[in-house]
Amino acid sequence: MNDIPAIEGGVPVRDRKIYYGHQYLDEADYRAVQNVLQSGADLTCGPRIGELERRLCEIGGARYAVAVSSGTAALHIACLAAGIGEGDEVITTPITFAASANCALYCGARPVFADIDDRTYNIDPQSVLAHVTPRTRAVVAVDYTGQSTQIDELRQICKKYNLLLITDGAHSIGTRYKGQPTGSLADLTTFSFHPVKTVTAGEGGAVLTNDPALYQKLLLYRSHGITRDPSQMENEPEGPWYYEQVALGYNNRMTDIQAALLISQLEKLERFKARRRQITARYDEAFSGMEQLRVQEEIPESDTARHLYILRIRPEKLRIDRRGFFDALAAENICCNVHYIPVYYFPYYRKLGYSRGLCPKAEKLYEEIITLPLYYAMSDQDVDDVIRAVRRIAGYYAV
Ligand SMILES: *Cc1c(COP(=O)(O)O)cnc(C)c1O
């Protein structure tokens, strides 16, 4: 451990620790879960799943939604539905959670890492273009921190080279691009409902699409590759019990207990979004004038439901590096995180032949970022404390 003391005579800006994220649950959420348990309704494949999927279609602006057990499962079946397989390449960003790239590996394909845009930290369409080969099958673009990617540019590239565009929207439920919800702009869009995300089901995910053929495949892969729809069967049904397995799928289903919780959470999405934007605006205002810090830029097309707040330091203007800044914040009882370690840094990826130097902008970003606390239930005092701590540290360690 670097043992950096709190700056003002060892007295931290606050007594209680604050963490980077936390779920927000209320009485309505508790009741929703209790109702499912007490109603005698099915606990899985029941009515709440259909209700949730209709709600996700409204929120995401898509024709079809398929609820699944996690954001990772959503990415997996999205790749399967996209027909990604052995020998294919899938272009994605290194500044993401590993699942955005692992989903290609699950299908036997090779993730290819494109670099980021240095201002927005999202995947750079120019770099995507530079990585297209005859083997490229799809692009997994991540709405990092909740901000929409430059999806018009990405769609153009995908159209030109006949690639499927998958948006990993784990951070971006509630975000709009040019006024349209982000759930319908790519061929497939995935969400995650892990407790650190904007709305939660405990664990959960979903895939949205407008394409009926992709939708049918998503349904198959979610549940063992089994169908009860006679039009999808090879043989005549032998009776009412009859079903067929026509592909190799998984059990990636969500329970009705989770769906009920999520339906209730989604009622609060606009409130969550508004508060997160308010906090983001206060941070931006407090930090944008400080030459030791950089603020994430937004493209004007994105009306962002912000999931993460990324503080970027300028090491050349400071006597400490990111680790030092991170520890100094911890000494002030501001407990942060870092999103993300470039995916190809991990030992598993190194063994697959990836090495440092692939994406210089992403690698530089990783050296300079800290995720500050950002969640619905933060009080104004909490926000003030974080701002005070950041400014104090940036000022004290300024060169
Ligand atoms: C959280 C997350 C995932 C995975 O979601 P799970 O629900 O945890 O499986 C995928 N991609 C990104 C960008 C995420 O933040």
XYZ file of C-alpha atoms and ligand atoms in Angstrom:
414
model
C 0.000 0.000 0.000
C 1.074 3.558 -0.660
C 0.399 5.187 2.666
C -0.771 8.647 1.727
C -2.393 10.493 4.656
C -5.421 12.738 4.393
C -4.168 16.164 3.412
C -5.539 18.481 6.081
C -3.534 17.359 9.109
C -4.564 13.756 8.538
C -8.271 14.580 8.903
C -10.299 13.146 6.002
C -13.024 15.202 4.280
C -15.594 12.826 5.731
C -15.811 10.218 8.524
C -17.756 7.553 6.689
C -16.445 5.782 3.641
C -18.299 6.294 0.398
C -18.071 3.718 -2.414
C -18.237 4.117 -6.161
C -21.673 2.587 -6.676
C -24.616 1.075 -4.878
C -28.036 -0.221 -5.831
C -31.144 1.637 -4.753
C -34.131 -0.441 -3.633
C -37.399 0.811 -2.179
C -40.645 -0.554 -0.718
C -42.167 -1.006 -4.179
C -39.257 -3.272 -5.112
C -39.674 -5.395 -1.986
C -43.419 -5.702 -2.598
C -42.927 -6.645 -6.246
C -40.697 -9.570 -5.255
C -42.980 -10.616 -2.431
C -45.985 -10.535 -4.767
C -44.429 -13.014 -7.147
C -43.550 -15.341 -4.307
C -47.014 -15.150 -2.738
C -49.099 -15.120 -5.920
C -48.519 -18.757 -6.787
C -47.498 -17.649 -10.293
C -44.696 -19.427 -12.128
C -41.263 -18.562 -10.777
C -39.674 -18.897 -14.189
C -41.006 -18.572 -17.771
C -44.031 -16.922 -16.160
C -46.028 -13.751 -16.823
C -43.449 -11.344 -15.400
C -40.983 -12.212 -18.144
C -43.410 -11.196 -20.878
C -44.320 -8.045 -18.997
C -40.650 -7.161 -18.548
C -39.863 -7.782 -22.193
C -42.688 -5.497 -23.306
C -41.395 -2.801 -20.962
C -37.837 -3.184 -22.268
C -39.121 -2.836 -25.838
C -40.782 0.465 -24.899
C -37.724 1.780 -23.091
C -35.249 0.570 -25.703
C -37.406 1.481 -28.701
C -37.118 -2.031 -30.134
C -39.626 -4.542 -31.497
C -38.308 -7.542 -29.581
C -36.639 -8.112 -26.224
C -35.361 -11.352 -24.705
C -34.696 -11.372 -20.951
C -31.781 -13.528 -19.820
C -29.803 -14.408 -16.706
C -27.005 -11.823 -17.084
C -25.467 -9.233 -19.365
C -22.833 -11.808 -20.224
C -25.480 -14.331 -21.275
C -27.072 -11.570 -23.357
C -23.783 -10.975 -25.198
C -23.297 -14.704 -25.660
C -26.672 -15.381 -27.270
C -26.400 -12.159 -29.290
C -23.153 -13.491 -30.807
C -24.723 -16.911 -31.401
C -27.763 -15.350 -33.064
C -25.410 -13.239 -35.187
C -23.910 -16.481 -36.459
C -20.441 -15.774 -35.105
C -18.254 -18.869 -35.091
C -14.889 -20.485 -35.603
C -12.514 -18.402 -37.725
C -14.500 -15.174 -37.403
C -13.187 -11.915 -36.018
C -15.185 -9.590 -33.800
C -14.003 -6.018 -33.309
C -14.461 -4.478 -29.872
C -12.901 -1.987 -27.456
C -10.343 -2.844 -24.762
C -11.886 -0.307 -22.353
C -14.724 -2.522 -21.188
C -15.604 -5.384 -18.918
C -14.087 -8.655 -20.166
C -17.493 -10.048 -21.181
C -17.653 -7.737 -24.233
C -14.728 -9.663 -25.727
C -15.263 -13.042 -24.062
C -18.550 -13.436 -25.945
C -16.556 -13.760 -29.183
C -14.286 -16.384 -27.580
C -17.344 -18.370 -26.416
C -18.272 -18.754 -30.084
C -14.793 -19.749 -31.223
C -14.140 -16.337 -32.784
C -11.226 -13.993 -32.200
C -11.736 -10.613 -30.526
C -9.876 -7.807 -32.302
C -9.295 -4.650 -30.308
C -9.832 -1.245 -31.900
C -8.579 1.856 -30.133
C -10.716 4.480 -28.441
C -11.501 8.093 -29.180
C -9.318 10.032 -26.780
C -12.053 12.538 -25.924
C -15.129 10.355 -25.411
C -13.279 7.121 -24.490
C -15.674 5.181 -26.733
C -14.520 2.994 -29.613
C -13.179 5.094 -32.493
C -14.997 4.314 -35.771
C -11.791 5.111 -37.710
C -9.928 2.492 -35.726
C -12.749 0.001 -36.305
C -12.414 0.634 -40.023
C -8.657 0.046 -39.841
C -9.231 -3.359 -38.244
C -11.767 -4.759 -40.710
C -10.506 -7.861 -42.533
C -12.242 -10.459 -44.721
C -12.763 -12.487 -41.519
C -14.544 -9.721 -39.617
C -18.090 -10.741 -38.819
C -19.324 -8.280 -36.207
C -18.552 -5.232 -34.097
C -19.337 -5.179 -30.376
C -19.482 -1.473 -29.504
C -19.749 -0.564 -25.838
C -21.659 2.498 -24.631
C -18.899 3.149 -22.113
C -20.078 5.045 -18.996
C -23.562 5.255 -20.575
C -22.633 7.559 -23.452
C -23.790 6.368 -26.869
C -21.106 5.377 -29.337
C -20.887 7.212 -32.677
C -23.448 4.789 -33.914
C -24.199 6.401 -37.292
C -20.539 6.054 -38.268
C -20.392 2.495 -36.951
C -23.562 1.555 -38.805
C -22.119 2.916 -42.029
C -18.973 0.831 -41.640
C -20.980 -2.275 -40.770
C -23.265 -1.782 -43.739
C -20.375 -1.310 -46.136
C -18.571 -4.468 -44.990
C -21.666 -6.520 -44.226
C -20.961 -6.811 -40.484
C -23.430 -7.196 -37.666
C -23.419 -4.386 -35.151
C -23.925 -5.361 -31.521
C -24.160 -2.646 -28.874
C -23.099 -3.684 -25.397
C -25.447 -1.335 -23.581
C -24.644 -2.617 -20.083
C -24.061 1.026 -19.052
C -26.581 2.790 -21.211
C -30.166 1.841 -20.460
C -32.115 5.114 -20.685
C -29.628 6.795 -23.037
C -30.794 8.333 -26.312
C -28.935 9.016 -29.540
C -30.361 11.813 -31.689
C -33.508 11.487 -29.592
C -33.888 7.752 -30.129
C -33.439 5.192 -27.345
C -30.217 3.240 -27.868
C -31.936 -0.163 -27.759
C -32.892 -0.158 -31.418
C -29.958 1.405 -33.246
C -27.694 -1.621 -33.571
C -28.735 -5.016 -34.990
C -28.634 -6.336 -31.435
C -28.355 -4.410 -28.163
C -27.587 -6.017 -24.822
C -28.247 -4.755 -21.311
C -27.006 -5.858 -17.890
C -28.956 -5.674 -14.656
C -26.130 -6.473 -12.264
C -26.465 -4.507 -8.988
C -23.792 -1.952 -9.923
C -25.704 -0.983 -13.072
C -28.333 1.759 -13.289
C -31.267 -0.636 -12.671
C -30.927 -4.106 -11.200
C -32.533 -7.530 -11.121
C -29.869 -8.939 -8.758
C -28.441 -10.637 -11.828
C -29.955 -10.294 -15.263
C -29.639 -9.106 -18.807
C -31.557 -8.689 -22.050
C -31.076 -8.569 -25.793
C -33.102 -6.195 -27.954
C -33.536 -6.353 -31.710
C -35.887 -5.266 -34.483
C -35.144 -8.319 -36.618
C -37.678 -11.185 -36.352
C -35.174 -13.814 -37.532
C -32.584 -12.765 -34.937
C -35.342 -12.734 -32.331
C -36.271 -16.361 -33.048
C -32.627 -17.373 -32.701
C -32.274 -15.506 -29.413
C -35.253 -17.424 -28.026
C -33.691 -20.695 -29.087
C -30.253 -20.015 -27.651
C -31.707 -18.736 -24.374
C -33.261 -22.109 -23.693
C -31.283 -25.163 -24.860
C -32.021 -24.695 -28.556
C -35.448 -26.163 -27.850
C -38.572 -25.067 -29.699
C -42.266 -25.810 -29.254
C -43.148 -23.933 -32.441
C -44.174 -26.496 -35.122
C -42.983 -24.140 -37.888
C -39.424 -24.460 -36.546
C -39.469 -28.251 -36.210
C -37.984 -30.851 -38.535
C -40.763 -33.345 -37.814
C -44.502 -33.347 -37.241
C -45.348 -32.907 -33.534
C -46.123 -36.316 -32.027
C -48.506 -34.826 -29.493
C -49.085 -31.891 -27.161
C -45.970 -32.815 -25.134
C -43.734 -32.648 -28.168
C -40.808 -30.303 -28.586
C -37.568 -30.442 -30.515
C -34.022 -29.406 -29.873
C -32.869 -27.872 -33.154
C -29.714 -26.028 -32.015
C -27.264 -26.183 -29.114
C -28.496 -23.578 -26.659
C -28.115 -22.979 -22.943
C -30.169 -22.346 -19.883
C -29.765 -18.560 -19.849
C -33.243 -17.792 -18.535
C -34.158 -15.130 -16.006
C -36.562 -15.933 -13.168
C -39.884 -14.168 -12.643
C -38.604 -13.078 -9.237
C -35.832 -11.132 -10.936
C -38.181 -9.839 -13.625
C -40.597 -8.501 -10.996
C -37.779 -6.650 -9.264
C -36.575 -5.215 -12.545
C -40.038 -4.067 -13.667
C -40.283 -2.170 -10.404
C -36.759 -0.729 -10.824
C -37.572 0.432 -14.345
C -40.388 2.563 -12.913
C -37.604 4.634 -11.367
C -35.328 4.772 -14.414
C -36.085 8.394 -15.326
C -35.478 9.482 -11.733
C -32.248 7.522 -11.646
C -31.158 9.078 -14.918
C -31.989 12.612 -13.782
C -30.082 12.322 -10.517
C -27.061 10.728 -12.182
C -26.981 13.545 -14.719
C -27.229 16.126 -11.961
C -24.262 14.635 -10.110
C -22.284 14.321 -13.346
C -22.948 17.987 -14.136
C -21.724 19.035 -10.689
C -18.542 17.003 -11.048
C -17.927 18.333 -14.555
C -18.392 21.889 -13.387
C -16.077 21.422 -10.417
C -13.285 19.723 -12.355
C -13.343 21.232 -15.827
C -11.436 24.336 -14.789
C -8.598 22.430 -13.109
C -5.551 21.922 -15.279
C -4.525 18.794 -13.329
C -7.729 17.036 -14.433
C -9.565 16.150 -17.618
C -13.280 15.736 -18.066
C -14.821 13.128 -20.373
C -16.284 14.760 -23.463
C -19.750 13.978 -24.775
C -20.872 13.861 -28.367
C -23.852 16.199 -28.845
C -25.971 13.318 -30.225
C -25.908 11.458 -26.901
C -28.501 12.223 -24.246
C -26.716 10.148 -21.661
C -28.029 8.180 -18.691
C -24.640 8.195 -16.988
C -23.567 4.972 -15.315
C -19.940 5.799 -14.405
C -18.103 9.024 -13.711
C -14.516 8.852 -14.922
C -12.035 11.287 -13.425
C -8.958 11.537 -15.620
C -5.791 12.956 -14.164
C -3.010 14.658 -16.107
C 0.109 13.072 -14.596
C 2.350 15.736 -16.149
C 0.599 18.337 -13.986
C 0.817 16.331 -10.759
C 3.481 15.024 -8.385
C 1.560 11.756 -8.017
C 0.373 9.176 -10.509
C -3.049 7.538 -10.739
C -2.194 5.097 -7.954
C -1.156 7.987 -5.738
C -4.325 9.917 -6.518
C -6.466 6.834 -5.909
C -4.808 6.233 -2.526
C -5.103 9.906 -1.596
C -8.852 9.683 -2.273
C -9.065 6.554 -0.114
C -7.318 8.463 2.682
C -10.161 10.997 2.435
C -12.631 8.082 2.734
C -13.595 8.326 -0.936
C -13.355 4.709 -2.107
C -13.122 4.599 -5.858
C -12.576 2.016 -8.547
C -10.992 1.861 -12.001
C -12.992 1.003 -15.145
C -11.359 -0.669 -16.954
C -8.111 -2.595 -17.191
C -7.654 -3.066 -20.965
C -9.104 -6.507 -21.631
C -6.066 -7.807 -23.487
C -3.803 -7.131 -20.453
C -5.294 -10.144 -18.684
C -3.147 -13.293 -18.478
C -5.791 -15.307 -20.303
C -5.607 -12.941 -23.272
C -1.825 -12.757 -23.171
C -1.747 -16.546 -23.507
C -3.937 -16.170 -26.599
C -1.200 -14.014 -28.110
C -2.347 -10.474 -27.333
C 0.272 -8.051 -26.070
C 0.594 -4.499 -24.836
C 0.845 -1.755 -27.405
C -2.228 -2.755 -29.440
C -4.276 0.309 -28.497
C -2.050 3.178 -27.297
C -4.872 5.601 -26.496
C -6.736 3.017 -24.444
C -3.548 2.092 -22.614
C -2.801 5.721 -21.792
C -6.376 6.241 -20.626
C -6.090 3.272 -18.286
C -3.030 4.857 -16.605
C -4.947 8.051 -15.845
C -8.476 7.165 -14.750
C -10.360 6.781 -11.504
C -14.082 6.014 -11.212
C -15.657 8.392 -8.700
C -18.769 7.561 -6.664
C -21.918 7.977 -8.747
C -25.266 6.511 -7.766
C -28.841 7.579 -7.237
C -28.856 7.629 -3.447
C -25.824 9.910 -3.059
C -26.712 12.982 -1.030
C -25.637 16.489 -2.016
C -23.275 16.333 0.934
C -21.721 13.146 -0.479
C -21.201 14.884 -3.811
C -19.673 17.908 -2.090
C -17.317 15.656 -0.140
C -16.095 13.953 -3.296
C -15.553 17.289 -5.025
C -13.744 18.727 -2.032
C -11.469 15.704 -1.785
C -10.607 15.699 -5.498
C -9.895 19.426 -5.550
C -7.872 19.255 -2.372
C -5.696 16.432 -3.714
C -5.302 17.947 -7.192
C -4.313 21.280 -5.606
C -1.961 19.847 -3.007
C -0.075 17.629 -5.460
C -0.042 20.139 -8.337
C 3.399 20.695 -9.862
C -21.525 -5.425 -16.368
C -21.072 -5.494 -17.766
C -21.201 -6.654 -18.541
C -21.648 -7.972 -17.970
O -22.866 -7.948 -17.353
P -23.243 -9.081 -16.269
O -24.697 -8.840 -16.059
O -22.422 -8.784 -15.060
O -22.944 -10.396 -16.855
C -20.847 -6.599 -19.866
N -20.356 -5.482 -20.423
C -20.179 -4.351 -19.702
C -19.655 -3.137 -20.381
C -20.516 -4.329 -18.358
O -20.319 -3.207 -17.644
